[in-house]
mmCIF file of N, CA, C and O in Angstrom:
data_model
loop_
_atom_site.group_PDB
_atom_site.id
_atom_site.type_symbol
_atom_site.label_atom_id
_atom_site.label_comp_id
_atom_site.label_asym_id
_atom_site.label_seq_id
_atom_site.Cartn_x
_atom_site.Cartn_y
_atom_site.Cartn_z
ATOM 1 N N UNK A 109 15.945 4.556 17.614
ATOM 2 C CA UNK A 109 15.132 5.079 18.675
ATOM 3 C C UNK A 109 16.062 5.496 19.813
ATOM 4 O O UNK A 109 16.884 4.724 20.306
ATOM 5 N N UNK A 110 15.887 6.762 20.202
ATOM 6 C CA UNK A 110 16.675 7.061 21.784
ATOM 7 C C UNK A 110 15.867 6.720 23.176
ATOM 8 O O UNK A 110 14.714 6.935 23.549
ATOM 9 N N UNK A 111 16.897 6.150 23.707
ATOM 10 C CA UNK A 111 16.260 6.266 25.188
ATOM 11 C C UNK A 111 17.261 7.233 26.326
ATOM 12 O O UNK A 111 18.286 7.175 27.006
ATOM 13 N N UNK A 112 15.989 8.234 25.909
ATOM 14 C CA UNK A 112 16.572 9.323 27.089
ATOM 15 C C UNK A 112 16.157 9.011 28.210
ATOM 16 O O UNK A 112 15.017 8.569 28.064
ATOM 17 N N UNK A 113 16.562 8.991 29.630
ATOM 18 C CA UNK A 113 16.021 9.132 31.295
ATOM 19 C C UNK A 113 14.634 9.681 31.363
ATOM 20 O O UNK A 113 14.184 10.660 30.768
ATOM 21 N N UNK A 114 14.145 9.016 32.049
ATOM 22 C CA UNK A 114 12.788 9.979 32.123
ATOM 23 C C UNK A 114 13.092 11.514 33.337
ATOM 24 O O UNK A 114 13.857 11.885 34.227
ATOM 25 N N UNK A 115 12.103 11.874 32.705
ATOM 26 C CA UNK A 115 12.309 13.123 33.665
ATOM 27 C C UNK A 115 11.142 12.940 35.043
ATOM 28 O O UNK A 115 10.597 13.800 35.736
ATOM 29 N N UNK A 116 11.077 11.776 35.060
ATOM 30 C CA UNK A 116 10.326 11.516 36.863
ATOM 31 C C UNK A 116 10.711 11.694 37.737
ATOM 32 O O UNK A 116 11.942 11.691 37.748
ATOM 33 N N UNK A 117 10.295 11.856 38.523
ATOM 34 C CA UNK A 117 11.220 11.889 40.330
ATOM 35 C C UNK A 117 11.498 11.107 40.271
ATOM 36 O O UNK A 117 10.952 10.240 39.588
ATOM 37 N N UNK A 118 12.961 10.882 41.251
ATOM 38 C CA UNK A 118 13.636 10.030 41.604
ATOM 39 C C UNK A 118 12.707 8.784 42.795
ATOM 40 O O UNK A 118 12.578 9.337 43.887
ATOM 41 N N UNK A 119 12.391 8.042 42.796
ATOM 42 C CA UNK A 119 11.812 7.027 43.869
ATOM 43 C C UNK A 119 12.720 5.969 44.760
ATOM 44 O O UNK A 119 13.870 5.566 44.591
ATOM 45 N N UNK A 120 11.786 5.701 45.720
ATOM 46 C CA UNK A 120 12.527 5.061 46.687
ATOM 47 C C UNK A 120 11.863 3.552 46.760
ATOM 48 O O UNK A 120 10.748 3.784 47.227
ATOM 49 N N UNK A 121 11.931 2.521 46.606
ATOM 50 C CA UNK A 121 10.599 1.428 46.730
ATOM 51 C C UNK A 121 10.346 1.010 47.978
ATOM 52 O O UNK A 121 9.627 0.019 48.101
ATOM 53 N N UNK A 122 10.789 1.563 48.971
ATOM 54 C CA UNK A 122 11.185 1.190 50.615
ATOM 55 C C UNK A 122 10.052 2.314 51.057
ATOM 56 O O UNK A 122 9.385 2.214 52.087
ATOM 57 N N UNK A 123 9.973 3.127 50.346
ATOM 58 C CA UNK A 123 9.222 4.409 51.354
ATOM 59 C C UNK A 123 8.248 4.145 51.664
ATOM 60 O O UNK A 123 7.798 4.939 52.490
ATOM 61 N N UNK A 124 7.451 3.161 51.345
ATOM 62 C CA UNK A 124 5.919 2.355 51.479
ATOM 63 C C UNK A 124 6.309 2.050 52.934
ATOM 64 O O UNK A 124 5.523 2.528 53.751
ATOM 65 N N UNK A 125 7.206 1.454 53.376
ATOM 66 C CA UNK A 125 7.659 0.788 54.666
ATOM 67 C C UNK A 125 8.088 1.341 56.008
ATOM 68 O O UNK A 125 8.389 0.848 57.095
ATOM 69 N N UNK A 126 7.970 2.938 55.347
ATOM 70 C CA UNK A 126 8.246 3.819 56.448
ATOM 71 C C UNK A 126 7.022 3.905 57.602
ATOM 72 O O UNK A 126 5.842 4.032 57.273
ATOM 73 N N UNK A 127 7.450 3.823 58.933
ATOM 74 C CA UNK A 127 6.930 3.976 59.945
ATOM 75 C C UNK A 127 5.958 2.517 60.198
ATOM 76 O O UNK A 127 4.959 2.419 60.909
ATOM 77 N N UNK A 128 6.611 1.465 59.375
ATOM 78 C CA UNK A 128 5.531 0.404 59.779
ATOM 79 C C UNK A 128 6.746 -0.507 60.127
ATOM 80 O O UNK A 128 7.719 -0.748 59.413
ATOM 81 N N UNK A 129 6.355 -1.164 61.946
ATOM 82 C CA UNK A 129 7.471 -2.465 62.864
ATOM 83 C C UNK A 129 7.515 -3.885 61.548
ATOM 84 O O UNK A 129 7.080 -4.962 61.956
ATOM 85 N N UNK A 130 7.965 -3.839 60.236
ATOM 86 C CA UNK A 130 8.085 -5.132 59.781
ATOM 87 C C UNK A 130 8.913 -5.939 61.010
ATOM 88 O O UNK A 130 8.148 -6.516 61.782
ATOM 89 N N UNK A 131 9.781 -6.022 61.198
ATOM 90 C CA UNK A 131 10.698 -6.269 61.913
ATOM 91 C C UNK A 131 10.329 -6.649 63.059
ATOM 92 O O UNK A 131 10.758 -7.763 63.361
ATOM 93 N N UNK A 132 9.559 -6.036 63.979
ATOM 94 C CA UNK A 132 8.973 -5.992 65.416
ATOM 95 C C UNK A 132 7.966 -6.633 65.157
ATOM 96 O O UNK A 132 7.698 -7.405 66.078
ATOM 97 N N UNK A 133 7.103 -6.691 64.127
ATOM 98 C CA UNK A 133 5.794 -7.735 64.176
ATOM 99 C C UNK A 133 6.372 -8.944 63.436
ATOM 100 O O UNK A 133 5.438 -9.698 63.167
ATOM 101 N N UNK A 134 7.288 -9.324 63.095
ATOM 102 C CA UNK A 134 7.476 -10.575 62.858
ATOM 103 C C UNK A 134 8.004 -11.848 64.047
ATOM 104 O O UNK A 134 7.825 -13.059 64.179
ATOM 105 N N UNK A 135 8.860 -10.587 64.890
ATOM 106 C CA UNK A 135 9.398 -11.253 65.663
ATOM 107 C C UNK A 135 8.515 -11.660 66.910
ATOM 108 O O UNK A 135 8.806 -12.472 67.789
ATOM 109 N N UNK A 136 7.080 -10.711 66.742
ATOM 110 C CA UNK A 136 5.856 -11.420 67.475
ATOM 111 C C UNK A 136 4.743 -12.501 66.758
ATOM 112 O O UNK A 136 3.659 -12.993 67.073
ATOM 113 N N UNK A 137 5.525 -12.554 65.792
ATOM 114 C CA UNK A 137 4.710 -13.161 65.056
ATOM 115 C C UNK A 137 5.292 -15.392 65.721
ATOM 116 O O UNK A 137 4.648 -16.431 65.867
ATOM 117 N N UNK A 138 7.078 -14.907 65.917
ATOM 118 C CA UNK A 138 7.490 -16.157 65.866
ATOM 119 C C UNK A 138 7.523 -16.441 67.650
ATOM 120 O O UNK A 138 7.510 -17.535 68.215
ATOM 121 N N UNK A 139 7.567 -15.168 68.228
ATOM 122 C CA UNK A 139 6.863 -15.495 70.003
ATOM 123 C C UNK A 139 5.956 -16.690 70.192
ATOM 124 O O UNK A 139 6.044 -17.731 70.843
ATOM 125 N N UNK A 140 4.672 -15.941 69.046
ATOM 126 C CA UNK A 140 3.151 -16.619 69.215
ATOM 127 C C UNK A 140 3.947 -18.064 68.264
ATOM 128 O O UNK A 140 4.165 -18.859 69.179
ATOM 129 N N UNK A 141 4.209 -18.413 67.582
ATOM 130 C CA UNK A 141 5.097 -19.778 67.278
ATOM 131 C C UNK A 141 5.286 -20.723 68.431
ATOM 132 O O UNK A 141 4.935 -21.876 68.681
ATOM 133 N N UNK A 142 6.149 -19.549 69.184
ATOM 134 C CA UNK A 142 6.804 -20.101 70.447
ATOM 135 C C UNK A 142 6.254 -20.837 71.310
ATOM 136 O O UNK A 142 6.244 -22.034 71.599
ATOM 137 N N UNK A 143 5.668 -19.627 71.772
ATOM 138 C CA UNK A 143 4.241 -19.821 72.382
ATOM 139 C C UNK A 143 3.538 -21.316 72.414
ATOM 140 O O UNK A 143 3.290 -22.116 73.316
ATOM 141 N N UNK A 144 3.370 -21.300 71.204
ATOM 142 C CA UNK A 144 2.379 -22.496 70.761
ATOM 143 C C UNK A 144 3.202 -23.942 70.934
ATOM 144 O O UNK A 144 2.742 -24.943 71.484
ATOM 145 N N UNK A 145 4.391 -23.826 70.395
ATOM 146 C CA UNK A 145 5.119 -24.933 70.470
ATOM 147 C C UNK A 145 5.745 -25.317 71.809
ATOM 148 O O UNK A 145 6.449 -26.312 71.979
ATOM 149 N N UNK A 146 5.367 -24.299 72.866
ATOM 150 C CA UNK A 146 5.787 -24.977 73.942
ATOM 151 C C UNK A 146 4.790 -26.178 74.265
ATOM 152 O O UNK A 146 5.258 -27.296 74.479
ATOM 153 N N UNK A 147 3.266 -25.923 74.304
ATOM 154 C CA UNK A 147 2.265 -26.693 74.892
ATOM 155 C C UNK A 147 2.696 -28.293 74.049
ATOM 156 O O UNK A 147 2.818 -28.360 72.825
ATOM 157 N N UNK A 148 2.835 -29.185 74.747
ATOM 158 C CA UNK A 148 2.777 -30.709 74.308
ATOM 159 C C UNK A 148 1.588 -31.170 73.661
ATOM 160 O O UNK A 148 0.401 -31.183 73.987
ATOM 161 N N UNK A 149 2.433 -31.667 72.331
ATOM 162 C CA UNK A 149 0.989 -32.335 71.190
ATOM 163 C C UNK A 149 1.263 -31.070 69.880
ATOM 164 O O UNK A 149 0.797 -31.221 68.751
ATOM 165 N N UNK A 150 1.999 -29.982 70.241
ATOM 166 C CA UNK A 150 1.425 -29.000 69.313
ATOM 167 C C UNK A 150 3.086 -28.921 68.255
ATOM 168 O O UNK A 150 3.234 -28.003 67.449
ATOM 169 N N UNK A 151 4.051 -29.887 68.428
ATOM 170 C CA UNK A 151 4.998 -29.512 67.604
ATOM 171 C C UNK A 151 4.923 -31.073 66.642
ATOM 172 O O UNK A 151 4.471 -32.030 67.271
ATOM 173 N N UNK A 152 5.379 -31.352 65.059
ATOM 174 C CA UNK A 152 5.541 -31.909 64.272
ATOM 175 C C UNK A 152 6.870 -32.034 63.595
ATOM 176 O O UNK A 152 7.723 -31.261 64.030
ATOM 177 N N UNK A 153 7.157 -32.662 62.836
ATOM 178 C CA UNK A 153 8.331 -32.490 61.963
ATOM 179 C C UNK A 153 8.831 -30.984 61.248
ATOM 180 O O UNK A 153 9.926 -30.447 61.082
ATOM 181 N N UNK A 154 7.605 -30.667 60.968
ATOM 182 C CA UNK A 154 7.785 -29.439 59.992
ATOM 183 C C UNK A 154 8.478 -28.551 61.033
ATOM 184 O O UNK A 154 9.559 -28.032 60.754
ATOM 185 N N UNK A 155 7.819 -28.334 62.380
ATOM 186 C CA UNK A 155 8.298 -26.800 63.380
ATOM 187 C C UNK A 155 9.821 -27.774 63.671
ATOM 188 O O UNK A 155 10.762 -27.000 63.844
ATOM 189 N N UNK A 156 10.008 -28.433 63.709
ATOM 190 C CA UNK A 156 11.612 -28.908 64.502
ATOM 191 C C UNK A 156 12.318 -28.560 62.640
ATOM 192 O O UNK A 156 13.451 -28.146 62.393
ATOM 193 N N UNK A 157 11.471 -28.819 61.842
ATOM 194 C CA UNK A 157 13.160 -28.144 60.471
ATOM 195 C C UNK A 157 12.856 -26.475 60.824
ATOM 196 O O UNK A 157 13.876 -25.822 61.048
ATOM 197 N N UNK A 158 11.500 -25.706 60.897
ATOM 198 C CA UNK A 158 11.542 -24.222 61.026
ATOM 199 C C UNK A 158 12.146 -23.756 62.332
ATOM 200 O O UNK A 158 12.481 -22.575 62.415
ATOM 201 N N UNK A 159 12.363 -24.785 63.633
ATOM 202 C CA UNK A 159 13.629 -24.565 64.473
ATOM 203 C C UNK A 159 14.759 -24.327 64.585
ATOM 204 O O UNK A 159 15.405 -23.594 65.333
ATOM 205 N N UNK A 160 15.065 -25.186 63.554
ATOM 206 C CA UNK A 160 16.631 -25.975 62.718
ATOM 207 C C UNK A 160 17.095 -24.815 61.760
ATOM 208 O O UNK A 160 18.297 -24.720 61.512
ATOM 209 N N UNK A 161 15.861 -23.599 61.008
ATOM 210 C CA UNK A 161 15.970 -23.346 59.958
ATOM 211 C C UNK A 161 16.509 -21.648 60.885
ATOM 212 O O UNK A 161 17.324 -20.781 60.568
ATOM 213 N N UNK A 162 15.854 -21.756 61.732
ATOM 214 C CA UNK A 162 16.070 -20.385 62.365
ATOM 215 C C UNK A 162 16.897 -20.046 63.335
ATOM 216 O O UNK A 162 17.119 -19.113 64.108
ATOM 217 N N UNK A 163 17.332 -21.225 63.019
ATOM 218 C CA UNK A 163 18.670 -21.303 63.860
ATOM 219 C C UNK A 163 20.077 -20.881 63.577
ATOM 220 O O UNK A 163 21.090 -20.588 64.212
ATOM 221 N N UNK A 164 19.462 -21.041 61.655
ATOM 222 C CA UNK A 164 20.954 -21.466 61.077
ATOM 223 C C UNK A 164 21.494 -22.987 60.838
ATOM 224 O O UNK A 164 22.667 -23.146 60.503
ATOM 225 N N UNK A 165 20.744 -23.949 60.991
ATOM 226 C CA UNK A 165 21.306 -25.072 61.145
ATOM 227 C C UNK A 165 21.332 -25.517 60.174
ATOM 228 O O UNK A 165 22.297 -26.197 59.824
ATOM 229 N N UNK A 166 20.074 -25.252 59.234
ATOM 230 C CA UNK A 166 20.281 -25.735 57.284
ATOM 231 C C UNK A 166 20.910 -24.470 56.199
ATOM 232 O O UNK A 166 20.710 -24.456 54.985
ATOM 233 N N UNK A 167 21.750 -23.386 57.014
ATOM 234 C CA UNK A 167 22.234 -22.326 56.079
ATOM 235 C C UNK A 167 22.478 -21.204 57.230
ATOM 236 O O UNK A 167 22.667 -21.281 58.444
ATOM 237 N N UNK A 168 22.403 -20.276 56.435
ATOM 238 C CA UNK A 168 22.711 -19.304 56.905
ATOM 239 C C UNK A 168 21.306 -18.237 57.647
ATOM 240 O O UNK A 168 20.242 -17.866 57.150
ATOM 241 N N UNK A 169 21.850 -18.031 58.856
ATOM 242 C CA UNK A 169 20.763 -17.485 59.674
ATOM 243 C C UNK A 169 19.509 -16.599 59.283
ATOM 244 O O UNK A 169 19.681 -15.403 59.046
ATOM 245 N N UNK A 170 18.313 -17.141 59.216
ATOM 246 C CA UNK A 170 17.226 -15.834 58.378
ATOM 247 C C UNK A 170 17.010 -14.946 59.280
ATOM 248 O O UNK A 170 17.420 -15.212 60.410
ATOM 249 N N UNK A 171 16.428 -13.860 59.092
ATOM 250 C CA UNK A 171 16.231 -12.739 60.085
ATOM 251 C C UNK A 171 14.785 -13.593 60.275
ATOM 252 O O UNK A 171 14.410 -14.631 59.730
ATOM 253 N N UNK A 172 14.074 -12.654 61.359
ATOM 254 C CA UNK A 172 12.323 -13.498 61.277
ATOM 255 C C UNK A 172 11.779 -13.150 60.247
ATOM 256 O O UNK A 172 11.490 -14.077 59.490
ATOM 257 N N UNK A 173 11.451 -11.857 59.829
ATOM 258 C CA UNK A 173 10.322 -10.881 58.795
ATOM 259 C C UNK A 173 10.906 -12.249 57.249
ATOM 260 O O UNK A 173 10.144 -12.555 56.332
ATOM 261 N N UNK A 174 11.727 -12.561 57.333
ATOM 262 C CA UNK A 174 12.516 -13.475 55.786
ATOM 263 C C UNK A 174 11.591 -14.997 56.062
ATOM 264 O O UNK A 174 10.966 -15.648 55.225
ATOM 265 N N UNK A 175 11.741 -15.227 57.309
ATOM 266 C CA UNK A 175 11.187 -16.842 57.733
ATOM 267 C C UNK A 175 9.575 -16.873 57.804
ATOM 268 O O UNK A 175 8.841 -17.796 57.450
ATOM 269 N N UNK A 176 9.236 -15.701 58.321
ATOM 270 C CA UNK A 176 7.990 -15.302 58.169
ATOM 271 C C UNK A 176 7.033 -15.592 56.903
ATOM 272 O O UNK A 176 6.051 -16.249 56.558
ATOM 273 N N UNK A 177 8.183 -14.463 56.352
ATOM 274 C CA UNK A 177 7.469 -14.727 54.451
ATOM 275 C C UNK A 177 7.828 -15.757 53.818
ATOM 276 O O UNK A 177 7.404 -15.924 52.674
ATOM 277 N N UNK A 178 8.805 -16.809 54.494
ATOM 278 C CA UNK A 178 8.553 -17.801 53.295
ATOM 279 C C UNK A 178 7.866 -18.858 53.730
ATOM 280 O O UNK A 178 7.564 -19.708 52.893
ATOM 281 N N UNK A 179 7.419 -19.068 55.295
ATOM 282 C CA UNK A 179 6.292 -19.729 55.586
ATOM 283 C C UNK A 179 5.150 -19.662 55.924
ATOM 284 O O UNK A 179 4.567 -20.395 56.722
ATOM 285 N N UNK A 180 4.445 -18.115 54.908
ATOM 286 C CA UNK A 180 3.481 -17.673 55.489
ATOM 287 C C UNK A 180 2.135 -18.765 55.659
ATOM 288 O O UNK A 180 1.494 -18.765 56.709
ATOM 289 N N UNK A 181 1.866 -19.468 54.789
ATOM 290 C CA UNK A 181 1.133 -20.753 54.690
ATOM 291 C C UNK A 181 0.793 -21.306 55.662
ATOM 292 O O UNK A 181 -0.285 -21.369 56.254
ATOM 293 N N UNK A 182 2.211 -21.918 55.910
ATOM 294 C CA UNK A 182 2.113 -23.237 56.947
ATOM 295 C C UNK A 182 1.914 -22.579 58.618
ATOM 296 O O UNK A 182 1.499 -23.417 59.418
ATOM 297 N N UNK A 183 2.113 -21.505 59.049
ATOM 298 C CA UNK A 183 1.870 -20.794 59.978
ATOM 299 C C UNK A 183 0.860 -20.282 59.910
ATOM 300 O O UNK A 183 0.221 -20.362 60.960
ATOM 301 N N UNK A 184 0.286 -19.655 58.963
ATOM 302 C CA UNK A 184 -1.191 -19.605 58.825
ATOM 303 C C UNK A 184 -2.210 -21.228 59.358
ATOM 304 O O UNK A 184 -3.040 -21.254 60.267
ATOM 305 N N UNK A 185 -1.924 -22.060 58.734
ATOM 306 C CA UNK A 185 -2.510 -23.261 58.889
ATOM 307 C C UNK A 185 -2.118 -23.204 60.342
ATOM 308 O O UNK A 185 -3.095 -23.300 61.084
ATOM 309 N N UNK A 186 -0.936 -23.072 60.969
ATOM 310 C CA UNK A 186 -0.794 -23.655 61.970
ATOM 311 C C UNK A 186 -1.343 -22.902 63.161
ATOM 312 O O UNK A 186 -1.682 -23.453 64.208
ATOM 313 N N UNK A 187 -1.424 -21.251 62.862
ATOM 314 C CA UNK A 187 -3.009 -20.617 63.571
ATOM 315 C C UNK A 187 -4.523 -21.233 63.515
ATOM 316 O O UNK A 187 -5.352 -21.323 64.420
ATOM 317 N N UNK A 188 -4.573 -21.486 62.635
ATOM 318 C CA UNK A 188 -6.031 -21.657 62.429
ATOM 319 C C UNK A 188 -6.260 -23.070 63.055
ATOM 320 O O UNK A 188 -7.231 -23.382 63.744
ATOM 321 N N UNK A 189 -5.442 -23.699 62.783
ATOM 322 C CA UNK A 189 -5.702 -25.320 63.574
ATOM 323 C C UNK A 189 -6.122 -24.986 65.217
ATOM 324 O O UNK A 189 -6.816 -25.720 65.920
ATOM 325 N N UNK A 190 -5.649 -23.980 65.532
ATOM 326 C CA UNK A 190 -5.282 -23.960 67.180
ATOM 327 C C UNK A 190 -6.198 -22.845 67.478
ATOM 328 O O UNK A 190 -6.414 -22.285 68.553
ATOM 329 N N UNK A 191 -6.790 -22.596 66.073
ATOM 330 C CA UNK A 191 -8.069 -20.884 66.526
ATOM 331 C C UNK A 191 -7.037 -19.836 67.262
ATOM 332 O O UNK A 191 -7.167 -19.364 68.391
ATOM 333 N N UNK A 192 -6.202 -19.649 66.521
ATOM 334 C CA UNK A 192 -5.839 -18.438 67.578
ATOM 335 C C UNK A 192 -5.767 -17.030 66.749
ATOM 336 O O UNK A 192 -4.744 -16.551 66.259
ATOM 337 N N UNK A 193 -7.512 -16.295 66.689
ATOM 338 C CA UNK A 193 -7.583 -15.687 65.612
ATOM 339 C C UNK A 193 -6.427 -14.074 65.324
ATOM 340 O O UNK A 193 -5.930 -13.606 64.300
ATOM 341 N N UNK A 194 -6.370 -13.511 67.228
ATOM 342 C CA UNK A 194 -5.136 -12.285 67.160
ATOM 343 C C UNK A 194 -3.940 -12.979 66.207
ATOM 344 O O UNK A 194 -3.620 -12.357 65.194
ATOM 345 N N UNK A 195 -3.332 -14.139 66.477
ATOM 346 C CA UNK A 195 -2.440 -14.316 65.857
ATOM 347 C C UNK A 195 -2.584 -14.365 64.162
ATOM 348 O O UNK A 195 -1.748 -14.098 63.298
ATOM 349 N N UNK A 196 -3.799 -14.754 64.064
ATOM 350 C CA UNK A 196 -4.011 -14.404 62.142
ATOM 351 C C UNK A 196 -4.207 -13.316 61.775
ATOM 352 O O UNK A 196 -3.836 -12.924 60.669
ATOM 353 N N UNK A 197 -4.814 -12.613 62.598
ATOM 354 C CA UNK A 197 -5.008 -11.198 62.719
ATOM 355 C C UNK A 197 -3.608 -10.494 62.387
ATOM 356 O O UNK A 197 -3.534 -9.558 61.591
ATOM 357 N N UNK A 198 -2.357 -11.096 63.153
ATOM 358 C CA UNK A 198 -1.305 -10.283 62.726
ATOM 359 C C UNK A 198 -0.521 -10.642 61.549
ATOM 360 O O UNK A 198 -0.009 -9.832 60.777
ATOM 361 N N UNK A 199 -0.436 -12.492 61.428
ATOM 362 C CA UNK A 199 0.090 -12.381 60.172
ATOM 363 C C UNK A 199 -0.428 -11.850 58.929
ATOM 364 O O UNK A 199 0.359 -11.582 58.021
ATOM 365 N N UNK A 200 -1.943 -11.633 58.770
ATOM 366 C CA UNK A 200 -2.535 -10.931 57.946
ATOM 367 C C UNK A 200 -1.787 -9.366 57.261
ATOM 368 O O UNK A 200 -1.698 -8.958 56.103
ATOM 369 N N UNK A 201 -1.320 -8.760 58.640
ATOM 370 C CA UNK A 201 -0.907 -7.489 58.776
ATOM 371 C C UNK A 201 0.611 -7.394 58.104
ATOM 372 O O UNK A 201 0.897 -6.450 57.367
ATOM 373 N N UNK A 202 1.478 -8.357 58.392
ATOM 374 C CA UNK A 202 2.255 -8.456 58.566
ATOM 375 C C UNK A 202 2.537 -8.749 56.930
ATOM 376 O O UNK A 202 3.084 -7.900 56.225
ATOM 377 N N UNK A 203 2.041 -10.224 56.349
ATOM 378 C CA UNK A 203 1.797 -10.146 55.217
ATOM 379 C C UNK A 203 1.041 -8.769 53.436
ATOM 380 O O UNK A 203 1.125 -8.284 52.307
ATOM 381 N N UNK A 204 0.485 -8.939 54.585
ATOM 382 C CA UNK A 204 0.108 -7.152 53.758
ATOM 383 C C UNK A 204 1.254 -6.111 54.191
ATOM 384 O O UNK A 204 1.995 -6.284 53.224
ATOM 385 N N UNK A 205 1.568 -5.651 54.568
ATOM 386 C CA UNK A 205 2.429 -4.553 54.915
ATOM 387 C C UNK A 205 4.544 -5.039 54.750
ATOM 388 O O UNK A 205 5.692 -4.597 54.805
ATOM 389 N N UNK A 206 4.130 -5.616 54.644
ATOM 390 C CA UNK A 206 5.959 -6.239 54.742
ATOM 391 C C UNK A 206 6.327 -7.327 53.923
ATOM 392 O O UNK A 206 7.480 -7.664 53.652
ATOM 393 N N UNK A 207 5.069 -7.960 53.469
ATOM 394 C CA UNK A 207 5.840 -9.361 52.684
ATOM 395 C C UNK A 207 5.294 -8.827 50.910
ATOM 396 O O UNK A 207 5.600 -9.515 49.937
#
């Protein structure tokens, strides 16, 4: 059997991503984090390792949009505990469009 190249256009898998802030909405994504973890009562074990983690302190530095997606979960949970629906509102977005 031969396998010739297809004769398809050439594609890009990034071009989906054109003209959308992954980057800029993540890093509002970890503001509203911020945000939250300033008020007393509202930080746990888990946000002091995702402190630690974004720091660089257990490896090598993640960008946000990377820290974002691999804790989309627990930041989800940690909106919803606190009702703060804009902020689900964006990881929603953010998750759909970038992760």
């Amino acid at each position: 059997m031969s396998h010739r190249p297809c004769d398809c256009p050439k594609t890009d898998r990034y071009v989906s991503f054109a003209g959308i802030d992954c980057a800029g909405n993540a890093r509002r994504i970890i503001e509203i984090i911020d945000t939250h973890l300033a008020v007393p009562g509202r930080r746990d074990r888990f946000w002091d390792y995702f402190d630690r983690k974004r720091t660089g302190g257990s490896g090598p530095r993640p960008d946000d949009l990377f820290l974002v997606h691999s804790h989309l979960n627990q930041i989800r949970e940690y909106f919803e505990a606190w009702q703060d629906a804009p902020a689900i509102a964006l990881l929603d977005r953010v998750e759909e469009e970038c992760c």
